[in-house]
Amino acid sequence: MLAKRKLILSVLVVLAVLLSAGSAFADGVGSTASAKKQTRLMSVTFSPVHLLFPIVELTGEFKADDNWGAAIIGGYGSLTQNDGVLGEQTYDVWEVGGQFRYYALGDFDHGLQVGGEVLYVNVSNDIETSSGTVSGTGEGVAVGPFIGYKIATDLGFTFDGQLGYQRVGIGAEAKNESSGDSVTDESSDWGPLLNLNIGWSF
């Protein structure tokens, strides 16, 4: 289900990039002789996809220059999973990260962007078992490049989509609070980087 959802979102992002790039090119040709308009200074967006978990993820992007932007990412919420052994469990989730963006075509308000993202995610829960309380913690760091497109309308409504590839490192620990016994595990792999946000620019 998650893979299917990612595939659908990937297609939507690619379509948005293609359509918007064509529109930006047409606008650029028609306005070569006109004065360059002043762009907005910041954009605040959220991820509708994360709300399905539910997790509230916000991104604040700040204009560093006409063609450069820096973004801060933060999120908090919960994730429910049924593993078939312990039953349905709900985990607390929080995340923090950042991005740098270069607008290769267009500008801060409307352009094709290339950049990089780093994101830290923490997942935790206390599980009651027959042998006592087990505290579980999972941490992950994802780093990778992306290409994307942002559109801010004249009124300020903003669409921001990105697609890329990232290296993900994950570490997990389960500790029995009664006995002190613990088990750890680590892994790393490559995977898709996908962001699909909407919000407002100021």
mmCIF file of C-alpha atoms in Angstrom:
data_model
loop_
_atom_site.group_PDB
_atom_site.id
_atom_site.type_symbol
_atom_site.label_atom_id
_atom_site.label_comp_id
_atom_site.label_asym_id
_atom_site.label_seq_id
_atom_site.Cartn_x
_atom_site.Cartn_y
_atom_site.Cartn_z
ATOM 1 C CA MET A 1 0.000 0.000 0.000
ATOM 2 C CA LEU A 2 2.829 2.391 0.926
ATOM 3 C CA ALA A 3 4.745 1.534 -2.250
ATOM 4 C CA LYS A 4 1.630 2.171 -4.355
ATOM 5 C CA ARG A 5 1.059 5.493 -2.620
ATOM 6 C CA LYS A 6 4.670 6.537 -3.262
ATOM 7 C CA LEU A 7 4.351 5.587 -6.935
ATOM 8 C CA ILE A 8 1.183 7.663 -7.360
ATOM 9 C CA LEU A 9 2.761 10.655 -5.642
ATOM 10 C CA SER A 10 5.892 10.316 -7.773
ATOM 11 C CA VAL A 11 3.796 10.463 -10.940
ATOM 12 C CA LEU A 12 1.931 13.530 -9.665
ATOM 13 C CA VAL A 13 5.171 15.331 -8.862
ATOM 14 C CA VAL A 14 6.682 14.555 -12.267
ATOM 15 C CA LEU A 15 3.528 15.775 -14.040
ATOM 16 C CA ALA A 16 3.517 18.959 -11.973
ATOM 17 C CA VAL A 17 7.167 19.605 -12.812
ATOM 18 C CA LEU A 18 6.627 19.096 -16.548
ATOM 19 C CA LEU A 19 3.492 21.240 -16.722
ATOM 20 C CA SER A 20 4.948 23.994 -14.572
ATOM 21 C CA ALA A 21 8.252 24.042 -16.423
ATOM 22 C CA GLY A 22 6.389 24.551 -19.689
ATOM 23 C CA SER A 23 4.366 27.359 -18.163
ATOM 24 C CA ALA A 24 7.478 29.000 -16.714
ATOM 25 C CA PHE A 25 9.227 28.842 -20.090
ATOM 26 C CA ALA A 26 6.254 30.459 -21.806
ATOM 27 C CA ASP A 27 6.059 33.183 -19.179
ATOM 28 C CA GLY A 28 9.777 33.847 -19.472
ATOM 29 C CA VAL A 29 9.632 34.261 -23.248
ATOM 30 C CA GLY A 30 6.747 36.689 -22.996
ATOM 31 C CA SER A 31 8.283 38.850 -20.295
ATOM 32 C CA THR A 32 11.937 39.152 -21.336
ATOM 33 C CA ALA A 33 11.680 42.866 -21.865
ATOM 34 C CA SER A 34 9.739 43.561 -18.676
ATOM 35 C CA ALA A 35 11.240 44.536 -15.346
ATOM 36 C CA LYS A 36 11.977 41.714 -12.947
ATOM 37 C CA LYS A 37 9.328 41.504 -10.239
ATOM 38 C CA GLN A 38 10.196 41.301 -6.570
ATOM 39 C CA THR A 39 9.776 37.817 -5.144
ATOM 40 C CA ARG A 40 8.445 36.798 -1.736
ATOM 41 C CA LEU A 41 10.723 36.290 1.257
ATOM 42 C CA MET A 42 9.462 33.014 2.742
ATOM 43 C CA SER A 43 7.163 30.034 2.216
ATOM 44 C CA VAL A 44 5.448 27.931 4.890
ATOM 45 C CA THR A 45 4.048 24.593 3.697
ATOM 46 C CA PHE A 46 2.830 21.282 5.099
ATOM 47 C CA SER A 47 2.699 17.699 3.836
ATOM 48 C CA PRO A 48 -0.866 16.372 3.304
ATOM 49 C CA VAL A 49 0.539 12.844 2.911
ATOM 50 C CA HIS A 50 1.966 12.841 6.456
ATOM 51 C CA LEU A 51 -1.487 13.647 7.862
ATOM 52 C CA LEU A 52 -2.585 10.121 6.923
ATOM 53 C CA PHE A 53 -0.387 8.621 9.683
ATOM 54 C CA PRO A 54 -1.146 11.158 11.359
ATOM 55 C CA ILE A 55 1.999 13.312 11.472
ATOM 56 C CA VAL A 56 2.087 17.092 11.080
ATOM 57 C CA GLU A 57 5.166 18.021 9.031
ATOM 58 C CA LEU A 58 5.894 21.697 8.369
ATOM 59 C CA THR A 59 8.535 23.228 6.116
ATOM 60 C CA GLY A 60 9.645 26.847 6.324
ATOM 61 C CA GLU A 61 11.742 28.084 3.404
ATOM 62 C CA PHE A 62 13.589 31.401 3.557
ATOM 63 C CA LYS A 63 14.894 33.360 0.596
ATOM 64 C CA ALA A 64 18.672 33.771 0.676
ATOM 65 C CA ASP A 65 18.870 35.245 -2.834
ATOM 66 C CA ASP A 66 16.719 35.360 -5.981
ATOM 67 C CA ASN A 67 17.938 31.873 -6.887
ATOM 68 C CA TRP A 68 18.797 30.423 -3.459
ATOM 69 C CA GLY A 69 16.660 29.212 -0.574
ATOM 70 C CA ALA A 70 17.189 27.479 2.768
ATOM 71 C CA ALA A 71 14.486 25.432 4.484
ATOM 72 C CA ILE A 72 13.843 24.065 7.977
ATOM 73 C CA ILE A 73 11.709 20.921 8.401
ATOM 74 C CA GLY A 74 9.923 19.865 11.584
ATOM 75 C CA GLY A 75 7.271 17.290 12.357
ATOM 76 C CA TYR A 76 5.449 15.562 15.200
ATOM 77 C CA GLY A 77 2.744 12.928 15.459
ATOM 78 C CA SER A 78 2.150 9.202 15.780
ATOM 79 C CA LEU A 79 2.395 6.015 13.762
ATOM 80 C CA THR A 80 0.176 2.960 14.362
ATOM 81 C CA GLN A 81 1.336 -0.486 13.304
ATOM 82 C CA ASN A 82 0.087 -4.060 13.750
ATOM 83 C CA ASP A 83 2.973 -6.561 13.743
ATOM 84 C CA GLY A 84 0.836 -9.685 14.295
ATOM 85 C CA VAL A 85 2.608 -10.567 17.571
ATOM 86 C CA LEU A 86 2.159 -7.634 19.939
ATOM 87 C CA GLY A 87 -0.982 -6.446 18.195
ATOM 88 C CA GLU A 88 -1.666 -2.832 17.350
ATOM 89 C CA GLN A 89 0.924 -0.439 18.740
ATOM 90 C CA THR A 90 1.109 3.352 18.509
ATOM 91 C CA TYR A 91 4.511 5.038 18.348
ATOM 92 C CA ASP A 92 5.425 8.664 19.011
ATOM 93 C CA VAL A 93 7.207 10.242 16.047
ATOM 94 C CA TRP A 94 9.149 13.469 15.702
ATOM 95 C CA GLU A 95 11.472 14.729 13.007
ATOM 96 C CA VAL A 96 13.753 17.652 12.236
ATOM 97 C CA GLY A 97 15.808 18.505 9.183
ATOM 98 C CA GLY A 98 16.822 21.036 6.588
ATOM 99 C CA GLN A 99 17.310 21.720 2.893
ATOM 100 C CA PHE A 100 19.276 23.972 0.606
ATOM 101 C CA ARG A 101 17.762 24.842 -2.768
ATOM 102 C CA TYR A 102 19.076 26.423 -5.954
ATOM 103 C CA TYR A 103 16.505 27.639 -8.486
ATOM 104 C CA ALA A 104 18.105 26.634 -11.780
ATOM 105 C CA LEU A 105 15.121 27.984 -13.744
ATOM 106 C CA GLY A 106 12.841 30.753 -12.554
ATOM 107 C CA ASP A 107 13.085 32.246 -9.072
ATOM 108 C CA PHE A 108 11.991 31.822 -5.446
ATOM 109 C CA ASP A 109 8.304 32.209 -6.361
ATOM 110 C CA HIS A 110 8.120 30.016 -9.434
ATOM 111 C CA GLY A 111 10.969 27.816 -10.538
ATOM 112 C CA LEU A 112 12.743 24.528 -11.069
ATOM 113 C CA GLN A 113 14.917 23.713 -8.073
ATOM 114 C CA VAL A 114 17.831 21.391 -7.357
ATOM 115 C CA GLY A 115 19.124 20.831 -3.860
ATOM 116 C CA GLY A 116 19.791 18.512 -0.960
ATOM 117 C CA GLU A 117 17.986 17.380 2.181
ATOM 118 C CA VAL A 118 19.000 15.934 5.526
ATOM 119 C CA LEU A 119 16.287 14.606 7.865
ATOM 120 C CA TYR A 120 16.429 13.022 11.333
ATOM 121 C CA VAL A 121 13.460 10.905 12.511
ATOM 122 C CA ASN A 122 12.864 9.498 16.014
ATOM 123 C CA VAL A 123 10.252 6.820 16.811
ATOM 124 C CA SER A 124 9.578 5.554 20.352
ATOM 125 C CA ASN A 125 7.087 3.553 22.418
ATOM 126 C CA ASP A 126 6.728 1.653 25.704
ATOM 127 C CA ILE A 127 5.247 -1.824 25.220
ATOM 128 C CA GLU A 128 3.774 -3.859 28.066
ATOM 129 C CA THR A 129 4.713 -7.561 27.859
ATOM 130 C CA SER A 130 4.488 -10.559 30.198
ATOM 131 C CA SER A 131 8.131 -10.018 31.186
ATOM 132 C CA GLY A 132 7.744 -6.317 31.909
ATOM 133 C CA THR A 133 7.825 -2.994 30.118
ATOM 134 C CA VAL A 134 9.919 -2.857 26.971
ATOM 135 C CA SER A 135 11.046 0.569 25.781
ATOM 136 C CA GLY A 136 11.588 0.745 22.056
ATOM 137 C CA THR A 137 13.419 3.516 20.234
ATOM 138 C CA GLY A 138 14.207 3.879 16.564
ATOM 139 C CA GLU A 139 16.310 6.585 14.932
ATOM 140 C CA GLY A 140 16.909 7.319 11.285
ATOM 141 C CA VAL A 141 18.930 9.806 9.265
ATOM 142 C CA ALA A 142 18.261 10.371 5.559
ATOM 143 C CA VAL A 143 20.526 12.413 3.273
ATOM 144 C CA GLY A 144 20.160 12.933 -0.463
ATOM 145 C CA PRO A 145 19.785 15.226 -3.487
ATOM 146 C CA PHE A 146 16.532 16.156 -5.193
ATOM 147 C CA ILE A 147 14.993 18.024 -8.098
ATOM 148 C CA GLY A 148 11.682 19.805 -7.698
ATOM 149 C CA TYR A 149 9.380 22.646 -8.612
ATOM 150 C CA LYS A 150 7.657 25.367 -6.610
ATOM 151 C CA ILE A 151 4.732 27.537 -7.674
ATOM 152 C CA ALA A 152 3.515 30.508 -5.615
ATOM 153 C CA THR A 153 0.397 32.146 -7.068
ATOM 154 C CA ASP A 154 -0.240 35.889 -7.028
ATOM 155 C CA LEU A 155 -2.431 35.399 -3.943
ATOM 156 C CA GLY A 156 0.277 33.406 -2.178
ATOM 157 C CA PHE A 157 -0.997 29.816 -2.401
ATOM 158 C CA THR A 158 2.031 27.579 -2.866
ATOM 159 C CA PHE A 159 2.673 24.106 -4.267
ATOM 160 C CA ASP A 160 6.094 22.585 -3.631
ATOM 161 C CA GLY A 161 7.063 19.139 -4.967
ATOM 162 C CA GLN A 162 10.404 17.322 -4.909
ATOM 163 C CA LEU A 163 11.688 13.958 -6.086
ATOM 164 C CA GLY A 164 15.125 12.516 -5.395
ATOM 165 C CA TYR A 165 17.253 9.693 -4.026
ATOM 166 C CA GLN A 166 18.582 9.368 -0.478
ATOM 167 C CA ARG A 167 20.763 7.261 1.781
ATOM 168 C CA VAL A 168 18.876 6.144 4.892
ATOM 169 C CA GLY A 169 20.588 4.909 8.056
ATOM 170 C CA ILE A 170 18.446 3.313 10.785
ATOM 171 C CA GLY A 171 19.235 2.266 14.348
ATOM 172 C CA ALA A 172 16.828 0.585 16.787
ATOM 173 C CA GLU A 173 16.970 -0.500 20.429
ATOM 174 C CA ALA A 174 14.536 -2.479 22.600
ATOM 175 C CA LYS A 175 15.230 -2.509 26.344
ATOM 176 C CA ASN A 176 13.458 -4.425 29.113
ATOM 177 C CA GLU A 177 13.109 -1.942 31.964
ATOM 178 C CA SER A 178 12.830 -4.707 34.581
ATOM 179 C CA SER A 179 15.827 -6.869 33.671
ATOM 180 C CA GLY A 180 17.923 -4.267 31.888
ATOM 181 C CA ASP A 181 18.401 -6.563 28.890
ATOM 182 C CA SER A 182 18.524 -4.822 25.537
ATOM 183 C CA VAL A 183 18.708 -5.665 21.848
ATOM 184 C CA THR A 184 20.015 -3.336 19.144
ATOM 185 C CA ASP A 185 19.990 -3.399 15.370
ATOM 186 C CA GLU A 186 21.351 -1.157 12.617
ATOM 187 C CA SER A 187 20.848 -0.998 8.870
ATOM 188 C CA SER A 188 21.263 1.350 5.918
ATOM 189 C CA ASP A 189 19.930 1.444 2.385
ATOM 190 C CA TRP A 190 19.103 3.696 -0.548
ATOM 191 C CA GLY A 191 15.537 4.799 -1.222
ATOM 192 C CA PRO A 192 13.352 7.447 -2.884
ATOM 193 C CA LEU A 193 13.071 10.989 -1.558
ATOM 194 C CA LEU A 194 9.586 12.376 -2.109
ATOM 195 C CA ASN A 195 8.031 15.597 -0.846
ATOM 196 C CA LEU A 196 4.626 16.965 -1.841
ATOM 197 C CA ASN A 197 3.668 20.112 0.077
ATOM 198 C CA ILE A 198 1.094 22.884 -0.091
ATOM 199 C CA GLY A 199 0.943 26.126 1.853
ATOM 200 C CA TRP A 200 1.473 29.876 1.592
ATOM 201 C CA SER A 201 4.230 32.301 0.591
ATOM 202 C CA PHE A 202 4.734 35.730 2.138
#
